[in-house]
mmCIF file of C-alpha atoms in Angstrom:
data_model
loop_
_atom_site.group_PDB
_atom_site.id
_atom_site.type_symbol
_atom_site.label_atom_id
_atom_site.label_comp_id
_atom_site.label_asym_id
_atom_site.label_seq_id
_atom_site.Cartn_x
_atom_site.Cartn_y
_atom_site.Cartn_z
ATOM 1 C CA ASP A 247 93.189 117.980 98.289
ATOM 2 C CA ILE A 248 89.712 117.337 96.923
ATOM 3 C CA GLN A 249 86.958 118.601 99.222
ATOM 4 C CA MET A 250 83.515 116.989 99.275
ATOM 5 C CA THR A 251 80.467 118.969 100.399
ATOM 6 C CA GLN A 252 77.124 117.334 101.111
ATOM 7 C CA SER A 253 73.709 118.921 101.458
ATOM 8 C CA PRO A 254 71.591 118.976 103.435
ATOM 9 C CA SER A 255 73.342 118.132 106.711
ATOM 10 C CA THR A 256 70.116 116.753 108.141
ATOM 11 C CA LEU A 257 66.788 115.843 106.642
ATOM 12 C CA SER A 258 63.562 114.536 108.077
ATOM 13 C CA ALA A 259 61.142 112.728 105.808
ATOM 14 C CA SER A 260 58.166 110.402 105.970
ATOM 15 C CA VAL A 261 57.974 106.783 104.934
ATOM 16 C CA GLY A 262 57.283 106.663 101.219
ATOM 17 C CA ASP A 263 58.878 110.039 100.460
ATOM 18 C CA ARG A 264 61.416 110.505 97.695
ATOM 19 C CA VAL A 265 64.680 111.680 99.239
ATOM 20 C CA THR A 266 67.630 113.289 97.481
ATOM 21 C CA ILE A 267 71.077 114.027 98.904
ATOM 22 C CA THR A 268 73.598 116.124 96.977
ATOM 23 C CA CYS A 269 77.371 115.874 96.998
ATOM 24 C CA ARG A 270 79.695 118.382 95.355
ATOM 25 C CA ALA A 271 83.405 117.922 94.676
ATOM 26 C CA SER A 272 85.873 120.817 94.700
ATOM 27 C CA GLN A 273 87.268 119.580 91.364
ATOM 28 C CA SER A 274 86.258 117.054 88.771
ATOM 29 C CA ILE A 275 86.398 113.452 89.944
ATOM 30 C CA SER A 276 84.854 111.921 86.797
ATOM 31 C CA ASN A 277 82.542 109.228 88.203
ATOM 32 C CA TRP A 278 84.831 108.003 90.980
ATOM 33 C CA LEU A 279 82.254 108.476 93.702
ATOM 34 C CA ALA A 280 80.734 106.152 96.264
ATOM 35 C CA TRP A 281 77.892 106.426 98.763
ATOM 36 C CA TYR A 282 77.816 104.744 102.171
ATOM 37 C CA GLN A 283 75.137 104.372 104.840
ATOM 38 C CA GLN A 284 76.077 104.279 108.517
ATOM 39 C CA LYS A 285 73.710 103.464 111.352
ATOM 40 C CA PRO A 286 74.473 104.546 114.929
ATOM 41 C CA GLY A 287 77.199 102.420 116.494
ATOM 42 C CA LYS A 288 77.737 100.416 113.301
ATOM 43 C CA ALA A 289 80.314 100.352 110.526
ATOM 44 C CA PRO A 290 79.486 102.052 107.216
ATOM 45 C CA HIS A 291 77.920 99.994 104.437
ATOM 46 C CA LEU A 292 78.620 100.513 100.722
ATOM 47 C CA LEU A 293 75.521 101.412 98.693
ATOM 48 C CA ILE A 294 76.688 102.879 95.376
ATOM 49 C CA TYR A 295 80.046 102.943 93.579
ATOM 50 C CA LYS A 296 81.238 104.574 90.376
ATOM 51 C CA ALA A 297 78.518 107.196 90.926
ATOM 52 C CA SER A 298 75.620 105.042 89.764
ATOM 53 C CA SER A 299 76.434 101.336 90.197
ATOM 54 C CA LEU A 300 74.371 99.595 92.860
ATOM 55 C CA GLU A 301 76.354 97.369 95.217
ATOM 56 C CA SER A 302 75.163 93.772 95.319
ATOM 57 C CA GLY A 303 72.386 93.227 97.844
ATOM 58 C CA VAL A 304 71.425 96.901 98.122
ATOM 59 C CA PRO A 305 67.701 97.571 97.560
ATOM 60 C CA SER A 306 66.813 99.053 94.178
ATOM 61 C CA ARG A 307 65.121 102.060 95.806
ATOM 62 C CA PHE A 308 68.657 103.467 96.165
ATOM 63 C CA SER A 309 70.155 105.097 93.081
ATOM 64 C CA GLY A 310 73.022 107.413 92.277
ATOM 65 C CA SER A 311 73.721 109.836 89.470
ATOM 66 C CA GLY A 312 76.117 112.539 88.384
ATOM 67 C CA SER A 313 79.622 113.033 87.090
ATOM 68 C CA GLY A 314 82.350 115.624 87.273
ATOM 69 C CA THR A 315 81.595 117.655 90.380
ATOM 70 C CA GLU A 316 77.864 117.181 91.054
ATOM 71 C CA PHE A 317 76.338 113.968 92.361
ATOM 72 C CA THR A 318 73.097 112.835 93.926
ATOM 73 C CA LEU A 319 71.892 109.885 95.958
ATOM 74 C CA THR A 320 68.168 109.227 95.674
ATOM 75 C CA ILE A 321 65.967 106.995 97.779
ATOM 76 C CA SER A 322 62.846 106.540 95.686
ATOM 77 C CA SER A 323 60.526 105.544 98.533
ATOM 78 C CA LEU A 324 61.942 106.016 102.031
ATOM 79 C CA GLN A 325 61.616 102.990 104.314
ATOM 80 C CA PRO A 326 61.851 102.836 108.126
ATOM 81 C CA ASP A 327 65.177 100.994 107.869
ATOM 82 C CA ASP A 328 66.746 103.818 105.850
ATOM 83 C CA PHE A 329 67.485 106.028 108.873
ATOM 84 C CA GLY A 330 71.139 106.785 109.475
ATOM 85 C CA THR A 331 73.921 108.969 108.138
ATOM 86 C CA TYR A 332 74.891 108.907 104.484
ATOM 87 C CA TYR A 333 78.386 109.774 103.277
ATOM 88 C CA CYS A 334 79.693 110.412 99.803
ATOM 89 C CA GLN A 335 83.328 109.557 99.069
ATOM 90 C CA GLN A 336 85.582 110.503 96.181
ATOM 91 C CA TYR A 337 88.250 108.019 95.158
ATOM 92 C CA ASN A 338 89.631 109.790 92.124
ATOM 93 C CA LEU A 339 92.653 111.118 94.030
ATOM 94 C CA TYR A 340 93.314 109.252 97.251
ATOM 95 C CA SER A 341 90.086 109.394 99.249
ATOM 96 C CA THR A 342 87.913 112.060 100.818
ATOM 97 C CA PHE A 343 84.516 111.775 102.472
ATOM 98 C CA GLY A 344 81.742 114.315 102.680
ATOM 99 C CA GLN A 345 80.681 115.518 106.115
ATOM 100 C CA GLY A 346 77.574 113.324 106.104
ATOM 101 C CA THR A 347 73.804 113.737 105.829
ATOM 102 C CA LYS A 348 71.698 112.496 108.713
ATOM 103 C CA VAL A 349 68.360 111.056 107.592
ATOM 104 C CA GLU A 350 65.588 110.903 110.138
ATOM 105 C CA ILE A 351 62.191 109.286 109.728
ATOM 106 C CA LYS A 352 59.272 111.520 110.670
ATOM 107 C CA GLU B 145 81.765 85.482 104.341
ATOM 108 C CA VAL B 146 84.250 88.328 104.738
ATOM 109 C CA HIS B 147 85.291 89.113 108.302
ATOM 110 C CA LEU B 148 87.518 91.939 109.490
ATOM 111 C CA LEU B 149 88.413 92.023 113.192
ATOM 112 C CA GLU B 150 90.365 94.980 114.512
ATOM 113 C CA SER B 151 92.326 95.005 117.766
ATOM 114 C CA GLY B 152 95.052 96.960 119.487
ATOM 115 C CA GLY B 153 93.188 100.117 120.383
ATOM 116 C CA GLY B 154 93.430 101.675 123.809
ATOM 117 C CA PHE B 155 94.376 104.670 125.887
ATOM 118 C CA VAL B 156 97.731 106.362 125.235
ATOM 119 C CA GLN B 157 99.373 109.635 126.201
ATOM 120 C CA PRO B 158 100.282 112.263 123.612
ATOM 121 C CA GLY B 159 103.544 111.374 121.932
ATOM 122 C CA GLY B 160 102.994 107.681 122.516
ATOM 123 C CA SER B 161 102.631 104.769 120.089
ATOM 124 C CA LEU B 162 100.115 102.038 119.325
ATOM 125 C CA ARG B 163 99.926 99.270 116.751
ATOM 126 C CA LEU B 164 96.519 98.332 115.418
ATOM 127 C CA SER B 165 95.879 94.919 113.893
ATOM 128 C CA CYS B 166 93.127 93.652 111.613
ATOM 129 C CA ALA B 167 92.691 89.908 111.208
ATOM 130 C CA VAL B 168 90.884 89.054 107.986
ATOM 131 C CA SER B 169 89.107 85.949 106.744
ATOM 132 C CA GLY B 170 86.716 84.913 104.000
ATOM 133 C CA PHE B 171 88.759 86.153 101.028
ATOM 134 C CA THR B 172 92.219 85.837 99.487
ATOM 135 C CA PHE B 173 94.137 88.527 101.348
ATOM 136 C CA THR B 174 96.722 89.214 98.629
ATOM 137 C CA ASN B 175 94.017 89.825 96.031
ATOM 138 C CA TYR B 176 92.661 92.950 97.677
ATOM 139 C CA ALA B 177 93.912 96.345 98.739
ATOM 140 C CA MET B 178 93.122 97.407 102.292
ATOM 141 C CA SER B 179 92.625 100.710 104.078
ATOM 142 C CA TRP B 180 92.275 102.274 107.497
ATOM 143 C CA VAL B 181 89.520 104.850 107.997
ATOM 144 C CA ARG B 182 88.887 106.651 111.270
ATOM 145 C CA GLN B 183 85.955 108.418 112.861
ATOM 146 C CA ALA B 184 86.469 110.873 115.708
ATOM 147 C CA PRO B 185 83.717 110.973 118.359
ATOM 148 C CA GLY B 186 80.583 112.509 116.871
ATOM 149 C CA LYS B 187 82.385 113.302 113.620
ATOM 150 C CA GLY B 188 82.498 112.051 110.041
ATOM 151 C CA LEU B 189 84.755 109.588 108.273
ATOM 152 C CA GLU B 190 88.408 110.292 107.492
ATOM 153 C CA TRP B 191 90.547 108.078 105.290
ATOM 154 C CA VAL B 192 93.901 107.436 106.987
ATOM 155 C CA SER B 193 95.956 105.050 104.867
ATOM 156 C CA GLY B 194 95.814 102.449 102.110
ATOM 157 C CA ILE B 195 97.938 99.550 100.884
ATOM 158 C CA SER B 196 97.827 97.511 97.691
ATOM 159 C CA GLY B 197 97.251 93.777 97.646
ATOM 160 C CA SER B 198 100.949 93.096 97.095
ATOM 161 C CA GLY B 199 101.929 95.534 99.818
ATOM 162 C CA ARG B 200 104.236 97.405 97.423
ATOM 163 C CA TYR B 201 102.112 100.549 97.219
ATOM 164 C CA THR B 202 101.088 102.569 100.272
ATOM 165 C CA SER B 203 99.430 105.944 100.685
ATOM 166 C CA TYR B 204 98.641 108.234 103.608
ATOM 167 C CA ALA B 205 96.489 111.191 104.482
ATOM 168 C CA ASP B 206 98.514 114.360 105.064
ATOM 169 C CA SER B 207 97.349 114.399 108.686
ATOM 170 C CA VAL B 208 99.237 111.170 109.490
ATOM 171 C CA LYS B 209 102.060 111.130 106.943
ATOM 172 C CA GLY B 210 105.412 110.536 108.611
ATOM 173 C CA ARG B 211 103.788 109.311 111.839
ATOM 174 C CA PHE B 212 101.732 106.268 110.774
ATOM 175 C CA THR B 213 102.863 103.203 108.819
ATOM 176 C CA ILE B 214 100.545 100.681 107.166
ATOM 177 C CA SER B 215 101.696 97.137 106.475
ATOM 178 C CA ARG B 216 100.350 93.653 105.906
ATOM 179 C CA ASP B 217 101.530 90.157 106.866
ATOM 180 C CA ILE B 218 100.344 87.714 104.243
ATOM 181 C CA SER B 219 101.311 84.674 106.319
ATOM 182 C CA ARG B 220 99.074 85.856 109.159
ATOM 183 C CA ASN B 221 96.283 87.367 107.001
ATOM 184 C CA THR B 222 96.667 90.509 109.057
ATOM 185 C CA LEU B 223 96.738 94.226 108.326
ATOM 186 C CA TYR B 224 98.584 96.611 110.635
ATOM 187 C CA LEU B 225 98.731 100.304 111.398
ATOM 188 C CA GLN B 226 101.727 101.464 113.402
ATOM 189 C CA MET B 227 100.893 104.816 114.949
ATOM 190 C CA ASN B 228 103.697 106.947 116.427
ATOM 191 C CA SER B 229 103.831 110.463 117.860
ATOM 192 C CA LEU B 230 100.147 110.285 118.659
ATOM 193 C CA ARG B 231 98.178 113.476 119.177
ATOM 194 C CA ALA B 232 94.849 114.239 120.829
ATOM 195 C CA GLU B 233 93.319 114.731 117.381
ATOM 196 C CA ASP B 234 94.105 111.104 116.534
ATOM 197 C CA THR B 235 91.435 110.026 119.011
ATOM 198 C CA ALA B 236 88.899 108.019 116.995
ATOM 199 C CA VAL B 237 87.436 104.662 116.130
ATOM 200 C CA TYR B 238 89.736 103.090 113.538
ATOM 201 C CA HIS B 239 88.071 100.873 110.929
ATOM 202 C CA CYS B 240 89.864 98.279 108.823
ATOM 203 C CA VAL B 241 88.343 98.253 105.341
ATOM 204 C CA LYS B 242 88.648 95.905 102.381
ATOM 205 C CA GLY B 243 89.130 97.286 98.884
ATOM 206 C CA ASN B 244 87.481 95.941 95.738
ATOM 207 C CA SER B 245 90.643 95.082 93.804
ATOM 208 C CA SER B 246 94.338 94.385 94.336
ATOM 209 C CA ALA B 247 95.286 97.874 93.206
ATOM 210 C CA TRP B 248 94.464 100.466 95.834
ATOM 211 C CA SER B 249 91.755 102.653 94.330
ATOM 212 C CA GLY B 250 90.129 104.063 97.441
ATOM 213 C CA LEU B 251 86.868 102.175 96.959
ATOM 214 C CA MET B 252 86.006 100.234 100.109
ATOM 215 C CA ASP B 253 83.424 97.484 100.083
ATOM 216 C CA VAL B 254 83.537 95.770 103.499
ATOM 217 C CA TRP B 255 84.197 97.483 106.814
ATOM 218 C CA GLY B 256 85.243 96.160 110.202
ATOM 219 C CA LYS B 257 83.484 97.344 113.349
ATOM 220 C CA GLY B 258 86.549 99.252 114.485
ATOM 221 C CA THR B 259 88.841 99.637 117.475
ATOM 222 C CA THR B 260 88.914 102.735 119.677
ATOM 223 C CA VAL B 261 92.038 104.834 120.170
ATOM 224 C CA THR B 262 92.047 107.523 122.856
ATOM 225 C CA VAL B 263 94.984 109.934 123.095
ATOM 226 C CA SER B 264 94.923 111.975 126.269
ATOM 227 C CA SER B 265 97.118 113.081 129.141
#
């Protein structure tokens, strides 16, 4: 099984800050990685697929990078609506999610 | 607009069975793979099962293999998850999720709100 490890588990940042979340895979997954945002009590929402492709309708302040085993999700200027939990997901071999990163607005 | 509406969740004793349903609309059902993903209370996301657009290819997480069966009824535009031999650790919100192509790749682009399954004595 491919394990996905995210860091940090929680982060608190101010509006306008640049925020970076890291996701590491236990083996190479090429660029078969997605990022999702989930708000409390809601279903997850796809942000990024194929490591760096922005899903239609997602604000351009979200970006993804990486390949192989190391990936990052960056929010260039944090907005009040960006609170929630972010999950990475590998889909190179079946599917595995990271444990999540909770983003709080200071 | 794509809509996914899950139903069938509830309270069941360990060892029992449940069948979840997901009624879909807003897209051509046979053109897209589908998945079930669950989230235990206060926990992260866990992929459970996937099925190709044709229904010929299915896959399962090790934690449910041999106990759960995914299927789809094209005439009813409905996805199912038959869950047998349920355990306490199966307690979760189960989301129905649409894939981005007919081949099951694992990428999921639209999620349903979910239905809650509670397994307890």
